[in-house]
Amino acid sequence: MSIDAPQSRVLNEALRSKIMSAAEAAALIPSGSHVGMSGFTGSGYPKFVPVELAKRIEEIHNRGEPFKISVWTGASTAPELDGALAKVDAIEMRLPYQSDPNCRKRINEGTMDYIDIHLSHVAQYVWFGFLGKLDVAVIEVAGITEDGHLIPSSSIGNNKTWLDQADKIILEVNSWQSLALDGMHDIYYGTERPPNRKPIPMVAVADRIGEPYFRVDPDRIVAIVETDSSDRCTAFSPPDTNSQLIAGHIIDFLAHEVKAGRLPANLLPLQSGVGNVANAVMAGLEASHFENLTAYTEVLQDAMLSLIKCGKLTMASATAVSLSEEATADFLQNIDFYRERIILRPQEISNHPELIRRLGVIAMNGMIEADIYGNVNSTHIGGTAIMNGIGGSGDFARNAYISMFMTPSTAKNGAISCIVPMVNHVDHTEHDVQVIVTEQGLADLRGLSPKNRAKLVIEKCAHPSFKPALQEYFDRAMHGTTGLHTPHLLDEAFSFLPKWAAAHKAD
Amino acid sequence: MSIDAPQSRVLNEALRSKIMSAAEAAALIPSGSHVGMSGFTGSGYPKFVPVELAKRIEEIHNRGEPFKISVWTGASTAPELDGALAKVDAIEMRLPYQSDPNCRKRINEGTMDYIDIHLSHVAQYVWFGFLGKLDVAVIEVAGITEDGHLIPSSSIGNNKTWLDQADKIILEVNSWQSLALDGMHDIYYGTERPPNRKPIPMVAVADRIGEPYFRVDPDRIVAIVETDSSDRCTAFSPPDTNSQLIAGHIIDFLAHEVKAGRLPANLLPLQSGVGNVANAVMAGLEASHFENLTAYTEVLQDAMLSLIKCGKLTMASATAVSLSEEATADFLQNIDFYRERIILRPQEISNHPELIRRLGVIAMNGMIEADIYGNVNSTHIGGTAIMNGIGGSGDFARNAYISMFMTPSTAKNGAISCIVPMVNHVDHTEHDVQVIVTEQGLADLRGLSPKNRAKLVIEKCAHPSFKPALQEYFDRAMHGTTGLHTPHLLDEAFSFLPKWAAAHKAD
Ligand SMILES: CC(C)(COP(=O)(O)OP(=O)(O)OC[C@H]1O[C@@H](n2cnc3c(N)ncnc32)[C@H](O)[C@@H]1OP(=O)(O)O)[C@@H](O)C(=O)NCCC(=O)NCCS
Ligand SMILES: CC(C)(COP(=O)(O)OP(=O)(O)OC[C@H]1O[C@@H](n2cnc3c(N)ncnc32)[C@H](O)[C@@H]1OP(=O)(O)O)[C@@H](O)C(=O)NCCC(=O)NCCS
């Protein structure tokens, strides 16, 4: 995001001596290390050291020697990090979230271990010592101040924790990142381990409770690499019909809740998950009559930026800015405007149960499938293969004022129903899911028993081509079940719909 | 719990005029009402009005007329409430937790609707208007002060919310409850709806942040019934071998964590679930070397009282005191001692995610079964029939410093394994379960991928008679699965173990 970068962004004299090439820095990472890297949803990840490390590991592997590391990040990264390392089979263990095709392949073929963790839990697990010692941190920053503080780049994620906990620190100082980001960040240093914890002093999205820079112990910095390379900047596809329909149902629902006195006219802080559907909902809000909105979310995507620009969203808190190339250009051009309206925080704060519940966040997350009783699968295909991970969806869903999950009603060109009798992996239980939305409609499950939820989900959310099958399953379960609290035919729960679809196709 | 009760405990002049019989009070509850009753794990529930209401409803039903109500409570109650009303088919809808045999029967035969809700969510759902209007509150108190405040009895639960929200209030003033309870309660009135919420000002178990009495609008009090009747006072069975073994594994684990520097010497506040196993773990702590313990929990059972008495537990916070007859006698006799060491709070505070996470609670809850990947079923038998409900287990498990689930490795005299390939209902996902304990051993799942969890759970927790079957399932899944992240054979996930057990029995 740079324009006129100064010659070096390493303004601290003493630290200049640590500048080296990415290959030299990568050579400082030993096999077996736990490596904490920056990066959250394709922004603010180190762009050179992981690539050089992958090269080095490939050479070592070619000599027949073993070399693997564990990679801990904020969330998903990019081809230069997860992609490069997964390709050369360099990752022993990955956590807490990924969305890279090469990583996914490795995990699902069984050559990479993966732990999928609530994003608000990761930093504290490391403070508590639950994941072992962090050996190396590799963190992208936008610059180093004269007195040795680090100016964060386009995401914060777990960087504060990695810098605090790692034995050795490698910094990538990326002059593509705008120095005008300076002041957008709010790094809270008030966290403690129990029994010394205090309330987190935030009562509104706009509250700044921390510092603009990362603190760092200069003695642990072992390498500084100067880079100039863009974030992933994935383009969003324009909202398709399904996404627009989903957005429409959600906006109608919110308007209805305002009318009923259950939401203020300017709603409550919005959280919006990753991906195209989530982006489309935000785009839908731009066309709505809502005003003076706020957001308390993980990732700021294109449509949310646009909502800020048009004045409908007055304040957004996130841990990462993840934009397309076009939106990035706008962001940089108007960064003084956006800096007054965007706060980037560490992910243990952006996703903190205490704050999500206090602020009363309206959570809207994507899913793979939901079952008729309101259990949600966000992570697994066929119950066995990982897609991405739970990410922050659980932090938000459990603690939200209202928790919604959305998906098109079918996947794979209509071949698969995303509403099923029983999800084959549960990430969000019936206790944490209040609203299910597909392009077909919205099911408001609040205050309903499992059986009444089932009727509503089938009626409102199922695709017409699967509705009869789901109804048949439910009706048969009502007669064939041992318990009528959550009627199921366990023998058929996973096979009923595929068999029905196959038979139907044969017709 | 009374000894020398004064003639009347209704000290407020104006309110005396509202004293009437339980039958008269019960007549004020119309069919179709949402009724919020006091009661949490067999303590502090109204003991006469529900019985009279059940009689009245039975008469009405006998005349062929319909009459049903919805019953909202803190948690489980007793035969005089859930039992009496369920027997006469008087309950349309029950929430958020029950453990009554008659209720359970109705729910599972499909004649009663039930919603099983995280206990920390109930009060706010009512404030938000998500469950509809509360029509009537029926609340047991220990007394009414001269200036019209209510002295809570042996549980708090959702009483503050029911009193605040109901159109009509019926009070049972129970002179069996000791007036010396006065001062043990801490009713926090600082809760608000978003966007007006503030941090909850508690940083230690011992902090008092509220008031000793319930506030009440006297104009909404429509009846006061004077009673003198004991709480349920269920006896605990003395710890059996399995419970003692489970307790031993947990205590070894805690000692190991202290040694590793991951826990302070006096641990962190303990939470202990309901039932005999939970009680046995507390009893095990009494025989251990731990000192200066604290508890931040829902229910204070016998063994915890005993831990306080012997000086090992210095402070306990709960929302209910649920004791056997013997322990009750001790509690009453030494109530001045216990009042300095026990604080009773509303359940939205005892179970608040903000506080559980801040205090760093060590959560120990019972379960029905766990699967090899670390998913836990706390509520369903056979995936369809409800046992009790999730209660507060999710509030604690998700936000705990360490979250443990425990069960004997088999049920029904060894016929059923409580460690299974895939649980048929998920209440706590793999993301919320860190330690699984059976009498066989303890599996510490922190930092392990699903496959490594499976190996450890089979090795440490499975009963020897089911270990080969579980290992066979896992091995076959490793070869027959499409995804090696969470290997499963979906066609056999629920049937593998029962089939194996049947074949094995035939041998
Ligand atoms: C669930 C999630 C994968 C959906 O993402 P999305 O971009 O909205 O959804 P898509 O429709 O593009 O689906 C993603 C893939 O899953 C496939 N899929 C979706 N539903 C499916 C189903 N029921 N069965 C099989 N495959 C399915 C799609 O076909 C697509 O695969 P492809 O890329 O091979 O075509 C995504 O929201 C996610 O990872 N969520 C978990 C983390 C999270 O919620 N983070 C935000 C918290 S703040
Ligand atoms: C899960 C729970 C029912 C276990 O209770 P418990 O008293 O420790 O366990 P028990 O071993 O007595 O089991 C209770 C019943 O379930 C049955 N059971 C247990 N495991 C079983 C299994 N795997 N399959 C079938 N039945 C099973 C037992 O046989 C017993 O039934 P019975 O009374 O007909 O014999 C109880 O802890 C609970 O309700 N938990 C959820 C709420 C909670 O955790 N509250 C505390 C939070 S603060």
mmCIF file of C-alpha atoms in Angstrom, chain A residues 93 107-118 120-121 124-125 128-131 193-203 257 261-262 264 268-269 348 351-354 357-361 375 379-386 390 394-395 397-402 422 424-432 434 446-453 481-491 493-495, chain B residues 93 107-118 120-121 124-125 128-131 193-203 257 261-262 264 268-269 348 351-354 357-361 375 379-386 390 394-395 397-402 422 424-432 434 446-453 481-491 493-495:
data_model
loop_
_atom_site.group_PDB
_atom_site.id
_atom_site.type_symbol
_atom_site.label_atom_id
_atom_site.label_comp_id
_atom_site.label_asym_id
_atom_site.label_seq_id
_atom_site.Cartn_x
_atom_site.Cartn_y
_atom_site.Cartn_z
ATOM 1 C CA MET A 93 1.274 -29.132 12.313
ATOM 2 C CA ILE A 107 -4.454 -32.332 5.729
ATOM 3 C CA ASN A 108 -7.031 -34.490 3.989
ATOM 4 C CA GLU A 109 -4.511 -36.936 2.570
ATOM 5 C CA GLY A 110 -3.079 -37.271 6.071
ATOM 6 C CA THR A 111 0.375 -35.760 5.555
ATOM 7 C CA MET A 112 -0.205 -32.651 7.643
ATOM 8 C CA ASP A 113 -1.638 -32.370 11.146
ATOM 9 C CA TYR A 114 -4.109 -29.579 11.695
ATOM 10 C CA ILE A 115 -5.841 -28.171 14.752
ATOM 11 C CA ASP A 116 -8.817 -26.049 14.200
ATOM 12 C CA ILE A 117 -9.239 -23.684 17.199
ATOM 13 C CA HIS A 118 -11.637 -20.892 18.140
ATOM 14 C CA SER A 120 -10.213 -16.123 20.486
ATOM 15 C CA HIS A 121 -8.570 -19.064 22.247
ATOM 16 C CA GLN A 124 -4.244 -17.474 25.553
ATOM 17 C CA TYR A 125 -3.434 -21.146 24.906
ATOM 18 C CA PHE A 128 -0.936 -20.652 29.274
ATOM 19 C CA GLY A 129 1.708 -22.957 27.781
ATOM 20 C CA PHE A 130 -0.894 -25.356 26.355
ATOM 21 C CA LEU A 131 0.670 -25.567 22.894
ATOM 22 C CA ARG A 193 -3.280 -14.731 32.770
ATOM 23 C CA PRO A 194 -5.731 -15.719 35.518
ATOM 24 C CA PRO A 195 -5.901 -15.014 38.433
ATOM 25 C CA ASN A 196 -4.750 -11.508 37.459
ATOM 26 C CA ARG A 197 -7.284 -10.664 34.801
ATOM 27 C CA LYS A 198 -9.230 -7.404 34.789
ATOM 28 C CA PRO A 199 -12.315 -6.318 32.858
ATOM 29 C CA ILE A 200 -11.478 -5.219 29.319
ATOM 30 C CA PRO A 201 -12.316 -1.506 29.362
ATOM 31 C CA MET A 202 -14.314 -1.301 26.135
ATOM 32 C CA VAL A 203 -17.995 -0.376 25.977
ATOM 33 C CA GLU A 257 -36.744 -6.966 14.663
ATOM 34 C CA GLY A 261 -38.562 -3.312 19.460
ATOM 35 C CA ARG A 262 -35.986 -6.070 19.748
ATOM 36 C CA PRO A 264 -32.405 -0.346 17.963
ATOM 37 C CA LEU A 268 -26.190 -3.373 16.963
ATOM 38 C CA PRO A 269 -22.565 -3.930 15.874
ATOM 39 C CA GLU A 348 -8.030 -12.045 21.182
ATOM 40 C CA ASN A 351 -13.093 -12.113 18.956
ATOM 41 C CA HIS A 352 -13.337 -11.876 22.745
ATOM 42 C CA PRO A 353 -16.483 -13.467 24.230
ATOM 43 C CA GLU A 354 -16.587 -10.726 26.877
ATOM 44 C CA ARG A 357 -21.556 -10.357 24.433
ATOM 45 C CA ARG A 358 -21.200 -6.877 25.954
ATOM 46 C CA LEU A 359 -21.552 -5.089 22.628
ATOM 47 C CA GLY A 360 -24.419 -7.350 21.538
ATOM 48 C CA VAL A 361 -23.003 -8.252 18.156
ATOM 49 C CA ASN A 375 -26.934 -27.870 14.249
ATOM 50 C CA THR A 379 -15.798 -27.131 8.497
ATOM 51 C CA HIS A 380 -16.144 -30.678 7.172
ATOM 52 C CA ILE A 381 -17.104 -32.228 3.852
ATOM 53 C CA GLY A 382 -18.508 -35.727 4.198
ATOM 54 C CA GLY A 383 -17.763 -35.636 7.942
ATOM 55 C CA THR A 384 -14.081 -36.395 7.331
ATOM 56 C CA ALA A 385 -12.360 -33.829 5.086
ATOM 57 C CA ILE A 386 -11.624 -30.335 6.345
ATOM 58 C CA ILE A 390 -14.129 -22.963 12.473
ATOM 59 C CA GLY A 394 -17.904 -19.938 17.292
ATOM 60 C CA ASP A 395 -16.646 -16.905 19.198
ATOM 61 C CA ALA A 397 -22.187 -17.330 17.307
ATOM 62 C CA ARG A 398 -22.073 -18.303 20.987
ATOM 63 C CA ASN A 399 -21.859 -14.762 22.328
ATOM 64 C CA ALA A 400 -23.901 -12.835 19.784
ATOM 65 C CA TYR A 401 -27.114 -10.953 20.440
ATOM 66 C CA ILE A 402 -28.502 -12.821 17.443
ATOM 67 C CA MET A 422 -28.221 -34.648 10.597
ATOM 68 C CA ASN A 424 -22.028 -35.193 9.858
ATOM 69 C CA HIS A 425 -19.838 -32.792 11.817
ATOM 70 C CA VAL A 426 -21.035 -30.260 14.373
ATOM 71 C CA ASP A 427 -19.256 -26.948 14.860
ATOM 72 C CA HIS A 428 -22.185 -24.985 16.249
ATOM 73 C CA THR A 429 -24.757 -26.862 18.269
ATOM 74 C CA GLU A 430 -28.490 -26.313 18.340
ATOM 75 C CA HIS A 431 -27.841 -24.115 21.395
ATOM 76 C CA ASP A 432 -25.840 -21.571 19.404
ATOM 77 C CA GLN A 434 -30.773 -18.828 16.230
ATOM 78 C CA ARG A 446 -35.617 -18.629 18.751
ATOM 79 C CA GLY A 447 -37.867 -20.168 21.358
ATOM 80 C CA LEU A 448 -38.618 -23.305 19.347
ATOM 81 C CA SER A 449 -38.214 -26.920 20.445
ATOM 82 C CA PRO A 450 -36.237 -29.240 18.152
ATOM 83 C CA LYS A 451 -39.336 -30.594 16.384
ATOM 84 C CA ASN A 452 -40.706 -27.126 15.705
ATOM 85 C CA ARG A 453 -37.316 -26.050 14.452
ATOM 86 C CA THR A 481 -37.653 -43.078 16.752
ATOM 87 C CA THR A 482 -37.156 -44.127 20.364
ATOM 88 C CA GLY A 483 -37.194 -40.545 21.655
ATOM 89 C CA LEU A 484 -39.457 -37.829 20.352
ATOM 90 C CA HIS A 485 -37.346 -34.941 21.602
ATOM 91 C CA THR A 486 -35.034 -35.012 18.581
ATOM 92 C CA PRO A 487 -36.558 -37.616 16.259
ATOM 93 C CA HIS A 488 -33.931 -39.386 14.166
ATOM 94 C CA LEU A 489 -33.384 -42.634 12.316
ATOM 95 C CA LEU A 490 -29.745 -43.151 13.212
ATOM 96 C CA ASP A 491 -29.276 -45.894 10.622
ATOM 97 C CA ALA A 493 -29.393 -40.142 9.172
ATOM 98 C CA PHE A 494 -26.407 -39.725 6.828
ATOM 99 C CA SER A 495 -27.554 -41.878 3.915
ATOM 100 C CA MET B 93 -43.238 -25.957 26.915
ATOM 101 C CA ILE B 107 -40.691 -34.902 26.425
ATOM 102 C CA ASN B 108 -39.555 -38.197 24.963
ATOM 103 C CA GLU B 109 -43.041 -39.459 24.218
ATOM 104 C CA GLY B 110 -43.683 -36.162 22.450
ATOM 105 C CA THR B 111 -46.361 -34.688 24.726
ATOM 106 C CA MET B 112 -44.224 -31.857 26.094
ATOM 107 C CA ASP B 113 -42.061 -29.384 24.202
ATOM 108 C CA TYR B 114 -38.656 -28.680 25.686
ATOM 109 C CA ILE B 115 -35.922 -26.199 24.900
ATOM 110 C CA ASP B 116 -32.563 -26.865 26.346
ATOM 111 C CA ILE B 117 -30.649 -23.547 26.615
ATOM 112 C CA HIS B 118 -27.234 -22.503 27.917
ATOM 113 C CA SER B 120 -26.220 -18.044 30.975
ATOM 114 C CA HIS B 121 -28.403 -17.207 27.980
ATOM 115 C CA GLN B 124 -30.994 -12.187 28.532
ATOM 116 C CA TYR B 125 -33.235 -13.953 26.010
ATOM 117 C CA PHE B 128 -34.356 -9.202 24.699
ATOM 118 C CA GLY B 129 -37.926 -10.406 24.154
ATOM 119 C CA PHE B 130 -36.803 -13.577 22.324
ATOM 120 C CA LEU B 131 -39.048 -15.940 24.282
ATOM 121 C CA ARG B 193 -29.285 -4.705 27.289
ATOM 122 C CA PRO B 194 -26.829 -3.743 24.524
ATOM 123 C CA PRO B 195 -25.779 -1.110 23.574
ATOM 124 C CA ASN B 196 -25.717 -0.014 27.224
ATOM 125 C CA ARG B 197 -23.698 -2.819 28.760
ATOM 126 C CA LYS B 198 -20.713 -2.178 31.021
ATOM 127 C CA PRO B 199 -17.948 -4.482 32.248
ATOM 128 C CA ILE B 200 -19.083 -6.631 35.166
ATOM 129 C CA PRO B 201 -16.922 -5.366 38.041
ATOM 130 C CA MET B 202 -15.769 -8.707 39.442
ATOM 131 C CA VAL B 203 -12.125 -9.817 39.463
ATOM 132 C CA GLU B 257 -0.140 -28.934 35.780
ATOM 133 C CA GLY B 261 3.914 -24.114 35.936
ATOM 134 C CA ARG B 262 0.633 -24.071 34.069
ATOM 135 C CA PRO B 264 -0.867 -21.807 40.499
ATOM 136 C CA LEU B 268 -7.814 -21.591 39.865
ATOM 137 C CA PRO B 269 -11.518 -21.369 40.761
ATOM 138 C CA GLU B 348 -26.531 -14.941 34.456
ATOM 139 C CA ASN B 351 -22.454 -18.705 34.436
ATOM 140 C CA HIS B 352 -21.328 -15.561 32.643
ATOM 141 C CA PRO B 353 -18.761 -16.160 29.864
ATOM 142 C CA GLU B 354 -17.061 -12.869 30.747
ATOM 143 C CA ARG B 357 -12.985 -16.588 31.238
ATOM 144 C CA ARG B 358 -11.665 -13.736 33.396
ATOM 145 C CA LEU B 359 -11.401 -15.873 36.528
ATOM 146 C CA GLY B 360 -9.878 -18.795 34.591
ATOM 147 C CA VAL B 361 -12.248 -21.446 35.898
ATOM 148 C CA ASN B 375 -16.879 -34.363 20.833
ATOM 149 C CA THR B 379 -27.920 -34.658 26.832
ATOM 150 C CA HIS B 380 -29.204 -37.376 24.504
ATOM 151 C CA ILE B 381 -29.641 -41.130 24.737
ATOM 152 C CA GLY B 382 -29.607 -42.813 21.354
ATOM 153 C CA GLY B 383 -29.430 -39.416 19.653
ATOM 154 C CA THR B 384 -33.169 -38.867 20.137
ATOM 155 C CA ALA B 385 -34.247 -39.000 23.795
ATOM 156 C CA ILE B 386 -33.350 -36.223 26.215
ATOM 157 C CA ILE B 390 -26.977 -28.993 28.597
ATOM 158 C CA GLY B 394 -21.406 -25.158 27.796
ATOM 159 C CA ASP B 395 -20.990 -21.835 29.581
ATOM 160 C CA ALA B 397 -16.567 -25.636 29.001
ATOM 161 C CA ARG B 398 -16.244 -22.957 26.334
ATOM 162 C CA ASN B 399 -14.816 -20.292 28.610
ATOM 163 C CA ALA B 400 -12.800 -22.352 31.076
ATOM 164 C CA TYR B 401 -9.062 -22.218 31.607
ATOM 165 C CA ILE B 402 -9.154 -25.993 31.290
ATOM 166 C CA MET B 422 -19.061 -40.714 16.826
ATOM 167 C CA ASN B 424 -25.012 -39.236 18.111
ATOM 168 C CA HIS B 425 -25.661 -35.796 19.554
ATOM 169 C CA VAL B 426 -23.083 -33.064 20.064
ATOM 170 C CA ASP B 427 -23.336 -30.605 22.949
ATOM 171 C CA HIS B 428 -19.654 -29.726 23.220
ATOM 172 C CA THR B 429 -17.598 -29.781 20.051
ATOM 173 C CA GLU B 430 -14.002 -30.887 19.664
ATOM 174 C CA HIS B 431 -13.111 -27.195 20.051
ATOM 175 C CA ASP B 432 -14.394 -27.038 23.627
ATOM 176 C CA GLN B 434 -9.611 -30.367 26.463
ATOM 177 C CA ARG B 446 -4.627 -29.999 24.253
ATOM 178 C CA GLY B 447 -2.587 -29.319 21.148
ATOM 179 C CA LEU B 448 -3.543 -32.575 19.430
ATOM 180 C CA SER B 449 -4.998 -33.032 15.966
ATOM 181 C CA PRO B 450 -8.158 -35.156 15.661
ATOM 182 C CA LYS B 451 -6.252 -38.344 14.762
ATOM 183 C CA ASN B 452 -3.862 -37.969 17.689
ATOM 184 C CA ARG B 453 -6.793 -37.299 19.970
ATOM 185 C CA THR B 481 -12.370 -42.634 4.626
ATOM 186 C CA THR B 482 -12.430 -39.905 2.006
ATOM 187 C CA GLY B 483 -10.752 -37.353 4.271
ATOM 188 C CA LEU B 484 -7.979 -38.124 6.708
ATOM 189 C CA HIS B 485 -8.540 -35.090 8.902
ATOM 190 C CA THR B 486 -11.299 -36.768 10.917
ATOM 191 C CA PRO B 487 -11.407 -40.355 9.636
ATOM 192 C CA HIS B 488 -14.906 -41.851 9.814
ATOM 193 C CA LEU B 489 -17.000 -44.536 8.197
ATOM 194 C CA LEU B 490 -20.280 -42.660 8.089
ATOM 195 C CA ASP B 491 -22.292 -45.787 7.254
ATOM 196 C CA ALA B 493 -20.359 -44.620 12.767
ATOM 197 C CA PHE B 494 -23.413 -45.264 14.959
ATOM 198 C CA SER B 495 -23.827 -49.003 14.436
#
